[in-house]
mmCIF file of C-alpha atoms and ligand atoms in Angstrom:
data_model
loop_
_atom_site.group_PDB
_atom_site.id
_atom_site.type_symbol
_atom_site.label_atom_id
_atom_site.label_comp_id
_atom_site.label_asym_id
_atom_site.label_seq_id
_atom_site.Cartn_x
_atom_site.Cartn_y
_atom_site.Cartn_z
ATOM 1 C CA MET A 1 76.452 73.440 92.407
ATOM 2 C CA LYS A 2 78.654 74.358 95.354
ATOM 3 C CA LYS A 3 78.091 77.877 96.636
ATOM 4 C CA TYR A 4 80.605 79.958 98.520
ATOM 5 C CA LYS A 5 80.257 83.266 100.207
ATOM 6 C CA ILE A 6 83.516 85.131 100.512
ATOM 7 C CA VAL A 7 84.218 88.561 101.917
ATOM 8 C CA LEU A 8 86.609 90.733 99.953
ATOM 9 C CA LEU A 9 88.386 93.455 101.895
ATOM 10 C CA SER A 10 90.222 95.585 99.382
ATOM 11 C CA GLY A 11 91.507 97.976 102.028
ATOM 12 C CA ASP A 12 93.948 100.769 101.269
ATOM 13 C CA GLY A 13 96.733 101.820 98.905
ATOM 14 C CA ILE A 14 97.152 99.399 96.019
ATOM 15 C CA GLY A 15 94.426 97.187 97.553
ATOM 16 C CA PRO A 16 91.572 98.164 95.213
ATOM 17 C CA GLU A 17 93.741 97.663 92.090
ATOM 18 C CA ILE A 18 94.947 94.187 92.978
ATOM 19 C CA SER A 19 91.460 93.267 94.230
ATOM 20 C CA GLU A 20 89.960 94.082 90.823
ATOM 21 C CA VAL A 21 92.276 91.507 89.263
ATOM 22 C CA SER A 22 91.417 88.924 91.919
ATOM 23 C CA LYS A 23 87.687 89.386 91.353
ATOM 24 C CA LEU A 24 87.970 88.766 87.614
ATOM 25 C CA VAL A 25 90.120 85.707 88.181
ATOM 26 C CA LEU A 26 87.793 84.209 90.808
ATOM 27 C CA LYS A 27 84.772 84.748 88.579
ATOM 28 C CA LYS A 28 86.418 82.985 85.671
ATOM 29 C CA LEU A 29 87.573 80.100 87.848
ATOM 30 C CA SER A 30 84.095 79.684 89.291
ATOM 31 C CA LYS A 31 82.675 79.354 85.787
ATOM 32 C CA ASN A 32 85.345 76.922 84.641
ATOM 33 C CA TYR A 33 85.133 74.741 87.719
ATOM 34 C CA ASN A 34 81.436 74.928 88.192
ATOM 35 C CA PHE A 35 81.028 76.567 91.556
ATOM 36 C CA ASP A 36 79.250 79.703 92.575
ATOM 37 C CA ILE A 37 81.158 82.372 94.415
ATOM 38 C CA GLU A 38 79.411 85.323 95.975
ATOM 39 C CA ILE A 39 81.883 88.126 96.644
ATOM 40 C CA ILE A 40 80.766 90.482 99.385
ATOM 41 C CA GLU A 41 82.856 93.630 99.558
ATOM 42 C CA LYS A 42 83.309 95.403 102.872
ATOM 43 C CA LEU A 43 85.255 98.389 104.089
ATOM 44 C CA PHE A 44 88.305 97.666 106.180
ATOM 45 C CA GLY A 45 91.433 99.553 107.213
ATOM 46 C CA GLY A 46 92.031 103.256 106.606
ATOM 47 C CA ILE A 47 89.086 103.515 104.268
ATOM 48 C CA ALA A 48 86.766 102.140 106.954
ATOM 49 C CA PHE A 49 88.214 104.601 109.418
ATOM 50 C CA GLU A 50 87.427 107.459 106.998
ATOM 51 C CA LYS A 51 83.818 106.357 106.687
ATOM 52 C CA TYR A 52 82.989 104.972 110.142
ATOM 53 C CA GLY A 53 85.799 106.180 112.402
ATOM 54 C CA ASN A 54 86.783 102.534 112.940
ATOM 55 C CA PRO A 55 89.285 100.517 110.881
ATOM 56 C CA ALA A 56 87.468 97.241 111.663
ATOM 57 C CA PRO A 57 83.746 98.048 111.896
ATOM 58 C CA ASP A 58 81.493 95.439 113.542
ATOM 59 C CA GLU A 59 79.516 95.170 110.338
ATOM 60 C CA THR A 60 82.671 94.070 108.497
ATOM 61 C CA LEU A 61 83.764 91.668 111.239
ATOM 62 C CA ASN A 62 80.313 90.081 111.433
ATOM 63 C CA GLN A 63 80.176 89.579 107.698
ATOM 64 C CA CYS A 64 83.619 87.937 107.834
ATOM 65 C CA LYS A 65 82.510 85.586 110.610
ATOM 66 C CA LYS A 66 79.533 84.470 108.521
ATOM 67 C CA SER A 67 81.579 83.833 105.379
ATOM 68 C CA ASP A 68 83.338 80.758 104.025
ATOM 69 C CA ALA A 69 86.593 82.678 103.684
ATOM 70 C CA VAL A 70 87.971 86.201 103.677
ATOM 71 C CA LEU A 71 90.226 87.564 100.959
ATOM 72 C CA LEU A 72 92.103 90.626 102.109
ATOM 73 C CA ALA A 73 94.297 92.903 99.990
ATOM 74 C CA CYS A 74 96.223 95.227 102.307
ATOM 75 C CA VAL A 75 95.736 98.094 104.721
ATOM 76 C CA GLY A 76 97.607 101.149 105.952
ATOM 77 C CA ASP A 77 98.978 104.512 104.955
ATOM 78 C CA ILE A 78 101.450 106.843 106.603
ATOM 79 C CA LYS A 79 98.700 109.405 106.796
ATOM 80 C CA TYR A 80 97.113 107.376 109.615
ATOM 81 C CA ASP A 81 100.314 107.102 111.641
ATOM 82 C CA SER A 82 99.385 110.012 113.878
ATOM 83 C CA LEU A 83 95.999 108.518 114.852
ATOM 84 C CA ALA A 84 95.464 106.941 118.258
ATOM 85 C CA ARG A 85 96.812 103.389 118.066
ATOM 86 C CA GLU A 86 93.405 101.692 118.193
ATOM 87 C CA LEU A 87 92.205 103.724 115.209
ATOM 88 C CA ARG A 88 95.059 102.807 112.907
ATOM 89 C CA PRO A 89 94.490 100.378 110.026
ATOM 90 C CA GLU A 90 97.078 97.972 111.478
ATOM 91 C CA SER A 91 95.040 97.751 114.678
ATOM 92 C CA GLY A 92 92.025 96.884 112.554
ATOM 93 C CA LEU A 93 93.974 93.996 111.086
ATOM 94 C CA LEU A 94 94.955 92.740 114.539
ATOM 95 C CA LYS A 95 91.330 93.018 115.605
ATOM 96 C CA LEU A 96 90.199 90.954 112.618
ATOM 97 C CA ARG A 97 92.791 88.251 113.343
ATOM 98 C CA SER A 98 91.787 88.119 116.950
ATOM 99 C CA ALA A 99 88.017 88.253 116.296
ATOM 100 C CA LEU A 100 88.280 85.231 113.997
ATOM 101 C CA ASN A 101 90.725 83.485 116.340
ATOM 102 C CA LEU A 102 93.280 83.122 113.551
ATOM 103 C CA PHE A 103 96.141 81.780 115.579
ATOM 104 C CA ALA A 104 98.043 80.198 112.712
ATOM 105 C CA ASN A 105 99.664 82.248 109.989
ATOM 106 C CA ILE A 106 101.045 80.199 107.117
ATOM 107 C CA ARG A 107 103.531 81.899 104.807
ATOM 108 C CA PRO A 108 104.964 79.682 102.059
ATOM 109 C CA VAL A 109 108.188 80.885 100.452
ATOM 110 C CA LYS A 110 108.885 79.125 97.216
ATOM 111 C CA ILE A 111 111.203 80.154 94.428
ATOM 112 C CA ARG A 112 109.467 80.318 91.082
ATOM 113 C CA LYS A 113 111.951 79.040 88.518
ATOM 114 C CA SER A 114 111.340 81.904 86.110
ATOM 115 C CA LEU A 115 112.095 84.498 88.778
ATOM 116 C CA ILE A 116 115.356 83.102 89.995
ATOM 117 C CA ASP A 117 117.259 86.092 88.613
ATOM 118 C CA SER A 118 115.056 88.541 90.495
ATOM 119 C CA SER A 119 116.498 87.508 93.829
ATOM 120 C CA THR A 120 119.161 89.717 95.318
ATOM 121 C CA LEU A 121 120.945 86.533 96.368
ATOM 122 C CA LYS A 122 122.999 84.267 94.103
ATOM 123 C CA GLN A 123 121.088 81.711 92.077
ATOM 124 C CA GLU A 124 122.784 78.723 93.729
ATOM 125 C CA ILE A 125 121.749 79.995 97.155
ATOM 126 C CA VAL A 126 118.063 80.419 96.355
ATOM 127 C CA GLU A 127 117.271 77.888 93.640
ATOM 128 C CA ASN A 128 116.032 75.169 95.989
ATOM 129 C CA VAL A 129 114.212 77.322 98.482
ATOM 130 C CA ASP A 130 110.849 75.869 99.442
ATOM 131 C CA LEU A 131 109.926 76.651 103.008
ATOM 132 C CA ILE A 132 106.916 77.610 105.059
ATOM 133 C CA VAL A 133 106.887 80.031 107.935
ATOM 134 C CA VAL A 134 104.299 79.003 110.521
ATOM 135 C CA ARG A 135 103.808 82.079 112.652
ATOM 136 C CA GLU A 136 101.722 82.304 115.810
ATOM 137 C CA LEU A 137 99.372 85.198 115.079
ATOM 138 C CA ILE A 138 97.179 86.226 117.992
ATOM 139 C CA GLY A 139 99.495 86.101 120.972
ATOM 140 C CA GLY A 140 102.952 87.116 122.069
ATOM 141 C CA ILE A 141 104.105 90.693 122.297
ATOM 142 C CA TYR A 142 101.497 91.899 119.783
ATOM 143 C CA PHE A 143 98.678 91.208 122.209
ATOM 144 C CA GLY A 144 100.358 90.831 125.602
ATOM 145 C CA ASN A 145 99.204 92.775 128.631
ATOM 146 C CA PRO A 146 100.155 94.930 130.404
ATOM 147 C CA ARG A 147 101.269 97.366 127.770
ATOM 148 C CA GLY A 148 101.383 101.095 127.472
ATOM 149 C CA HIS A 149 103.013 104.343 128.358
ATOM 150 C CA ILE A 150 104.166 105.371 131.789
ATOM 151 C CA THR A 151 103.562 109.035 132.221
ATOM 152 C CA ASN A 152 104.777 109.817 135.706
ATOM 153 C CA THR A 153 108.460 109.316 134.939
ATOM 154 C CA LYS A 154 111.050 112.004 134.271
ATOM 155 C CA ILE A 155 111.570 110.870 130.708
ATOM 156 C CA PRO A 156 108.948 109.168 128.471
ATOM 157 C CA LYS A 157 108.716 105.427 129.047
ATOM 158 C CA ALA A 158 106.702 102.709 127.307
ATOM 159 C CA PHE A 159 106.503 98.940 127.518
ATOM 160 C CA ASN A 160 104.969 95.769 126.079
ATOM 161 C CA THR A 161 104.713 92.227 127.329
ATOM 162 C CA MET A 162 105.783 89.138 125.442
ATOM 163 C CA VAL A 163 103.682 86.355 126.908
ATOM 164 C CA TYR A 164 102.606 82.842 125.882
ATOM 165 C CA ASP A 165 101.015 80.016 127.764
ATOM 166 C CA SER A 166 101.809 76.431 126.847
ATOM 167 C CA ALA A 167 98.371 75.839 125.291
ATOM 168 C CA GLU A 168 98.960 78.635 122.781
ATOM 169 C CA ILE A 169 102.344 77.161 121.928
ATOM 170 C CA GLU A 170 100.950 73.647 121.595
ATOM 171 C CA ARG A 171 98.161 74.548 119.204
ATOM 172 C CA ILE A 172 100.510 76.324 116.788
ATOM 173 C CA THR A 173 103.012 73.478 117.111
ATOM 174 C CA GLU A 174 100.234 71.077 116.154
ATOM 175 C CA ILE A 175 99.655 73.050 112.948
ATOM 176 C CA ALA A 176 103.369 73.041 112.156
ATOM 177 C CA ILE A 177 103.488 69.275 112.663
ATOM 178 C CA LYS A 178 100.510 68.784 110.353
ATOM 179 C CA ILE A 179 102.154 70.864 107.641
ATOM 180 C CA ALA A 180 105.580 69.288 108.105
ATOM 181 C CA ASN A 181 104.041 65.833 107.748
ATOM 182 C CA GLN A 182 102.820 66.791 104.272
ATOM 183 C CA ARG A 183 106.349 67.927 103.373
ATOM 184 C CA ASN A 184 109.875 66.968 104.425
ATOM 185 C CA LYS A 185 108.930 66.443 108.083
ATOM 186 C CA LYS A 186 111.467 68.973 109.343
ATOM 187 C CA ILE A 187 110.552 71.687 111.813
ATOM 188 C CA CYS A 188 112.917 74.404 112.943
ATOM 189 C CA SER A 189 111.507 76.205 115.945
ATOM 190 C CA VAL A 190 112.851 79.736 116.300
ATOM 191 C CA ASP A 191 113.085 81.543 119.631
ATOM 192 C CA LYS A 192 115.378 83.615 121.822
ATOM 193 C CA SER A 193 115.581 81.248 124.749
ATOM 194 C CA ASN A 194 119.129 82.285 125.584
ATOM 195 C CA VAL A 195 117.649 85.546 126.867
ATOM 196 C CA LEU A 196 113.853 85.346 127.257
ATOM 197 C CA GLU A 197 111.834 83.225 129.716
ATOM 198 C CA VAL A 198 108.902 83.204 127.323
ATOM 199 C CA SER A 199 111.171 81.706 124.679
ATOM 200 C CA GLN A 200 112.381 79.038 127.087
ATOM 201 C CA LEU A 201 108.771 77.996 127.631
ATOM 202 C CA TRP A 202 108.316 78.068 123.850
ATOM 203 C CA ARG A 203 111.322 75.806 123.295
ATOM 204 C CA ASP A 204 110.427 73.339 126.059
ATOM 205 C CA THR A 205 106.790 73.133 124.989
ATOM 206 C CA VAL A 206 107.592 72.636 121.307
ATOM 207 C CA LEU A 207 110.141 69.950 122.158
ATOM 208 C CA ASN A 208 107.775 68.138 124.454
ATOM 209 C CA PHE A 209 104.804 68.320 122.107
ATOM 210 C CA THR A 210 106.756 67.375 118.999
ATOM 211 C CA SER A 211 108.334 64.333 120.645
ATOM 212 C CA LYS A 212 104.911 62.647 120.311
ATOM 213 C CA ASP A 213 105.376 62.479 116.560
ATOM 214 C CA LYS A 214 108.354 60.278 115.785
ATOM 215 C CA ASN A 215 108.285 61.207 112.091
ATOM 216 C CA ILE A 216 109.218 64.804 112.753
ATOM 217 C CA SER A 217 112.784 65.937 113.020
ATOM 218 C CA LEU A 218 112.885 69.034 115.201
ATOM 219 C CA SER A 219 115.646 71.584 115.487
ATOM 220 C CA ASN A 220 115.816 74.859 117.396
ATOM 221 C CA MET A 221 117.450 78.122 116.444
ATOM 222 C CA TYR A 222 117.850 81.476 118.082
ATOM 223 C CA VAL A 223 116.137 84.129 116.044
ATOM 224 C CA ASP A 224 119.301 86.106 115.290
ATOM 225 C CA ASN A 225 120.976 82.975 113.945
ATOM 226 C CA ALA A 226 117.825 82.071 111.991
ATOM 227 C CA ALA A 227 117.941 85.458 110.245
ATOM 228 C CA MET A 228 121.561 84.813 109.337
ATOM 229 C CA GLN A 229 120.876 81.241 108.171
ATOM 230 C CA LEU A 230 117.986 82.412 106.004
ATOM 231 C CA VAL A 231 120.348 84.441 103.852
ATOM 232 C CA ARG A 232 123.329 82.092 104.199
ATOM 233 C CA ASP A 233 121.611 78.825 103.271
ATOM 234 C CA PRO A 234 117.836 79.162 103.054
ATOM 235 C CA SER A 235 117.241 75.740 101.513
ATOM 236 C CA GLN A 236 118.133 74.055 104.826
ATOM 237 C CA PHE A 237 114.628 75.019 106.058
ATOM 238 C CA ASP A 238 111.399 73.124 105.589
ATOM 239 C CA VAL A 239 108.945 74.426 108.211
ATOM 240 C CA ILE A 240 109.923 77.346 110.432
ATOM 241 C CA LEU A 241 107.777 77.508 113.544
ATOM 242 C CA THR A 242 107.878 80.737 115.481
ATOM 243 C CA SER A 243 106.122 83.363 117.545
ATOM 244 C CA ASN A 244 104.228 86.401 116.369
ATOM 245 C CA LEU A 245 106.976 89.021 116.364
ATOM 246 C CA PHE A 246 109.806 86.772 115.187
ATOM 247 C CA GLY A 247 107.557 85.393 112.440
ATOM 248 C CA ASP A 248 106.702 88.876 111.291
ATOM 249 C CA ILE A 249 110.357 89.776 110.881
ATOM 250 C CA LEU A 250 111.558 86.469 109.439
ATOM 251 C CA SER A 251 108.750 86.241 106.911
ATOM 252 C CA ASP A 252 109.677 89.589 105.338
ATOM 253 C CA LEU A 253 113.262 88.435 105.220
ATOM 254 C CA ALA A 254 112.299 85.106 103.679
ATOM 255 C CA ALA A 255 109.998 86.832 101.200
ATOM 256 C CA MET A 256 112.913 88.714 99.725
ATOM 257 C CA LEU A 257 114.633 85.436 98.819
ATOM 258 C CA THR A 258 112.067 85.127 96.057
ATOM 259 C CA GLY A 259 112.979 88.462 94.539
ATOM 260 C CA SER A 260 109.948 90.453 95.499
ATOM 261 C CA ILE A 261 107.674 90.665 98.458
ATOM 262 C CA GLY A 262 105.035 91.235 95.779
ATOM 263 C CA MET A 263 104.983 87.464 95.228
ATOM 264 C CA LEU A 264 104.135 86.040 98.620
ATOM 265 C CA PRO A 265 100.722 84.851 99.768
ATOM 266 C CA SER A 266 99.604 83.908 103.246
ATOM 267 C CA ALA A 267 96.798 82.173 105.056
ATOM 268 C CA SER A 268 95.663 82.928 108.581
ATOM 269 C CA LEU A 269 93.745 80.020 110.006
ATOM 270 C CA ASN A 270 91.815 78.659 112.898
ATOM 271 C CA ASN A 271 90.916 75.042 113.546
ATOM 272 C CA ASN A 272 87.413 75.791 112.379
ATOM 273 C CA GLY A 273 85.714 78.819 110.888
ATOM 274 C CA PRO A 274 86.748 81.056 108.023
ATOM 275 C CA GLY A 275 90.378 81.868 107.344
ATOM 276 C CA VAL A 276 91.791 85.135 106.079
ATOM 277 C CA PHE A 277 93.918 84.950 102.954
ATOM 278 C CA GLU A 278 96.150 87.899 102.213
ATOM 279 C CA PRO A 279 99.395 88.865 100.535
ATOM 280 C CA VAL A 280 102.384 89.379 102.830
ATOM 281 C CA HIS A 281 103.118 92.766 101.274
ATOM 282 C CA GLY A 282 101.680 96.038 102.516
ATOM 283 C CA SER A 283 99.563 98.702 100.861
ATOM 284 C CA ALA A 284 102.427 100.485 99.051
ATOM 285 C CA PRO A 285 100.819 103.947 99.187
ATOM 286 C CA ASP A 286 103.687 105.383 97.119
ATOM 287 C CA ILE A 287 102.534 103.498 94.017
ATOM 288 C CA ALA A 288 98.793 103.411 94.734
ATOM 289 C CA GLY A 289 96.470 104.502 91.943
ATOM 290 C CA LYS A 290 99.165 104.174 89.268
ATOM 291 C CA ASN A 291 98.150 100.725 88.046
ATOM 292 C CA ILE A 292 101.712 99.428 88.418
ATOM 293 C CA ALA A 293 101.345 97.157 91.455
ATOM 294 C CA ASN A 294 102.021 93.439 91.268
ATOM 295 C CA PRO A 295 98.717 91.541 91.688
ATOM 296 C CA ILE A 296 100.397 88.119 91.978
ATOM 297 C CA ALA A 297 100.724 87.809 95.765
ATOM 298 C CA MET A 298 97.017 88.469 96.105
ATOM 299 C CA LEU A 299 96.228 85.981 93.340
ATOM 300 C CA LEU A 300 98.368 83.368 95.046
ATOM 301 C CA SER A 301 96.503 84.187 98.264
ATOM 302 C CA ALA A 302 93.256 83.625 96.370
ATOM 303 C CA SER A 303 94.716 80.311 95.261
ATOM 304 C CA MET A 304 95.445 79.396 98.897
ATOM 305 C CA MET A 305 91.875 80.394 99.719
ATOM 306 C CA LEU A 306 90.511 78.106 97.014
ATOM 307 C CA LYS A 307 92.659 75.231 98.178
ATOM 308 C CA ILE A 308 92.585 75.485 101.966
ATOM 309 C CA GLY A 309 89.478 77.574 102.584
ATOM 310 C CA LEU A 310 87.086 76.216 99.961
ATOM 311 C CA ASN A 311 88.571 72.840 99.019
ATOM 312 C CA GLU A 312 88.573 73.760 95.336
ATOM 313 C CA GLU A 313 91.958 72.217 94.686
ATOM 314 C CA GLU A 314 91.788 72.046 90.923
ATOM 315 C CA ALA A 315 90.849 75.679 90.544
ATOM 316 C CA ALA A 316 93.624 76.598 92.954
ATOM 317 C CA GLU A 317 96.154 74.670 90.935
ATOM 318 C CA ASN A 318 94.955 76.128 87.665
ATOM 319 C CA LEU A 319 95.468 79.632 89.046
ATOM 320 C CA GLU A 320 98.968 78.870 90.289
ATOM 321 C CA ASN A 321 99.908 77.336 86.971
ATOM 322 C CA ALA A 322 98.495 80.325 85.118
ATOM 323 C CA VAL A 323 100.742 82.617 87.142
ATOM 324 C CA ASP A 324 103.778 80.468 86.370
ATOM 325 C CA LYS A 325 102.974 80.333 82.667
ATOM 326 C CA VAL A 326 102.739 84.107 82.405
ATOM 327 C CA LEU A 327 105.990 84.579 84.297
ATOM 328 C CA SER A 328 107.798 81.990 82.219
ATOM 329 C CA LYS A 329 106.799 83.881 79.077
ATOM 330 C CA GLY A 330 108.809 86.800 80.448
ATOM 331 C CA PHE A 331 105.978 89.087 81.482
ATOM 332 C CA ARG A 332 106.692 91.096 84.614
ATOM 333 C CA THR A 333 105.266 93.901 86.668
ATOM 334 C CA ALA A 334 107.680 96.746 87.421
ATOM 335 C CA ASP A 335 108.817 95.332 90.784
ATOM 336 C CA LEU A 336 110.142 92.189 89.095
ATOM 337 C CA ALA A 337 111.368 93.595 85.818
ATOM 338 C CA ASP A 338 114.903 93.373 84.538
ATOM 339 C CA ARG A 339 116.250 94.747 81.266
ATOM 340 C CA SER A 340 114.959 91.903 79.137
ATOM 341 C CA SER A 341 111.434 91.633 80.485
ATOM 342 C CA GLU A 342 108.253 93.065 79.121
ATOM 343 C CA VAL A 343 106.815 95.324 81.808
ATOM 344 C CA LEU A 344 103.073 95.125 82.325
ATOM 345 C CA THR A 345 100.697 97.223 84.367
ATOM 346 C CA CYS A 346 98.697 95.656 87.162
ATOM 347 C CA SER A 347 95.593 95.211 85.025
ATOM 348 C CA GLU A 348 97.598 93.948 82.025
ATOM 349 C CA MET A 349 99.233 91.330 84.227
ATOM 350 C CA GLY A 350 95.756 90.381 85.420
ATOM 351 C CA LYS A 351 94.577 90.012 81.832
ATOM 352 C CA LYS A 352 97.536 87.794 80.887
ATOM 353 C CA ILE A 353 96.872 85.498 83.835
ATOM 354 C CA LEU A 354 93.163 85.453 83.068
ATOM 355 C CA ASP A 355 93.973 84.304 79.524
ATOM 356 C CA GLU A 356 95.857 81.278 80.893
ATOM 357 C CA ILE A 357 92.922 80.131 83.008
HETATM 358 C C1 IPM B 401 102.073 91.416 108.555
HETATM 359 C C2 IPM B 401 102.056 92.892 108.822
HETATM 360 C C3 IPM B 401 101.219 93.140 110.078
HETATM 361 C C4 IPM B 401 101.884 92.426 111.217
HETATM 362 C C5 IPM B 401 100.999 94.624 110.408
HETATM 363 C C6 IPM B 401 100.442 95.389 109.237
HETATM 364 C C7 IPM B 401 100.139 94.785 111.615
HETATM 365 O O1 IPM B 401 103.340 93.399 108.927
HETATM 366 O O2 IPM B 401 100.998 90.833 108.344
HETATM 367 O O3 IPM B 401 103.161 90.836 108.536
HETATM 368 O O4 IPM B 401 102.816 92.977 111.838
HETATM 369 O O5 IPM B 401 101.473 91.314 111.512
HETATM 370 MN MN1 MN B 402 104.902 91.951 108.505
#
């Protein structure tokens, strides 16, 4: 029997509630598909800061490095906003990404037929949306040096550096090409090369690198236009390739096309070594502990983990289908509900999905 060791980081806010659902689902899938999954739980984020004074303790990072894959719920809470930057949960997340060299963040945005009415956009605009944001994850302005505060000025001043070298751009472009080749072979690279030197290098490098693959049709867009096009006509996109900061912003925007950010999974990958699979949404501290969160984005992240991280394609597909079946029967968590839907709690939604597996 195949044996996998995964690390589960349930983190903060609604994290523990949605993680409970994921654990039950993974256990059932492992039985049905005849593999063994050892789930090692570790502290990460605000909760790790509370216990160890560090949002990404070495013990947690080391365990992640030794695993087959990492499933992460979410981290953060406004109560940590006043901490020194390196102690905040978000910094822990950046440290994890960087420690595992997860340069490629894959965020699929696909409309689920049964949720078409949940979108804030008109049905005819969103019905054919099926795109993937490929976001560079461990470079750019998030990690660039120098950065910091300047203290000897009359008024407070602070700065960051948006920097890429061509090798960083090439390796993420390579991932985008690989993904595009399994889809409609269209890449739209998003930058701000009308203003930024770093974006000009991005554009030139992507163009140069992509020209090696004659199957790919490449287009370029400035990020402001891309934001506009994503709400004007989102189905024009297949693969969106972009840098860390632009990908962060555009993926939230794209998530909303589906009706709820509570639906979107993501995978953060390296060319070898374990990936981190996590929902795009945050920790939603305002609804934490109320058992009303939507567990689906984390379940779909678990499905991506099964498929990409563990090569358990059938189990992954079963889970995705189970989610669709439950949604098509009209069951919803509060974030997705309209007047006609039956509103379930987080654990009830988990139970319904479990029953379809
Ligand atoms: C995301 C999040 C993170 C990011 C934060 C929590 C650091 O917004 O994964 O999109 O900005 O990358
Ligand atoms: Mn984000």
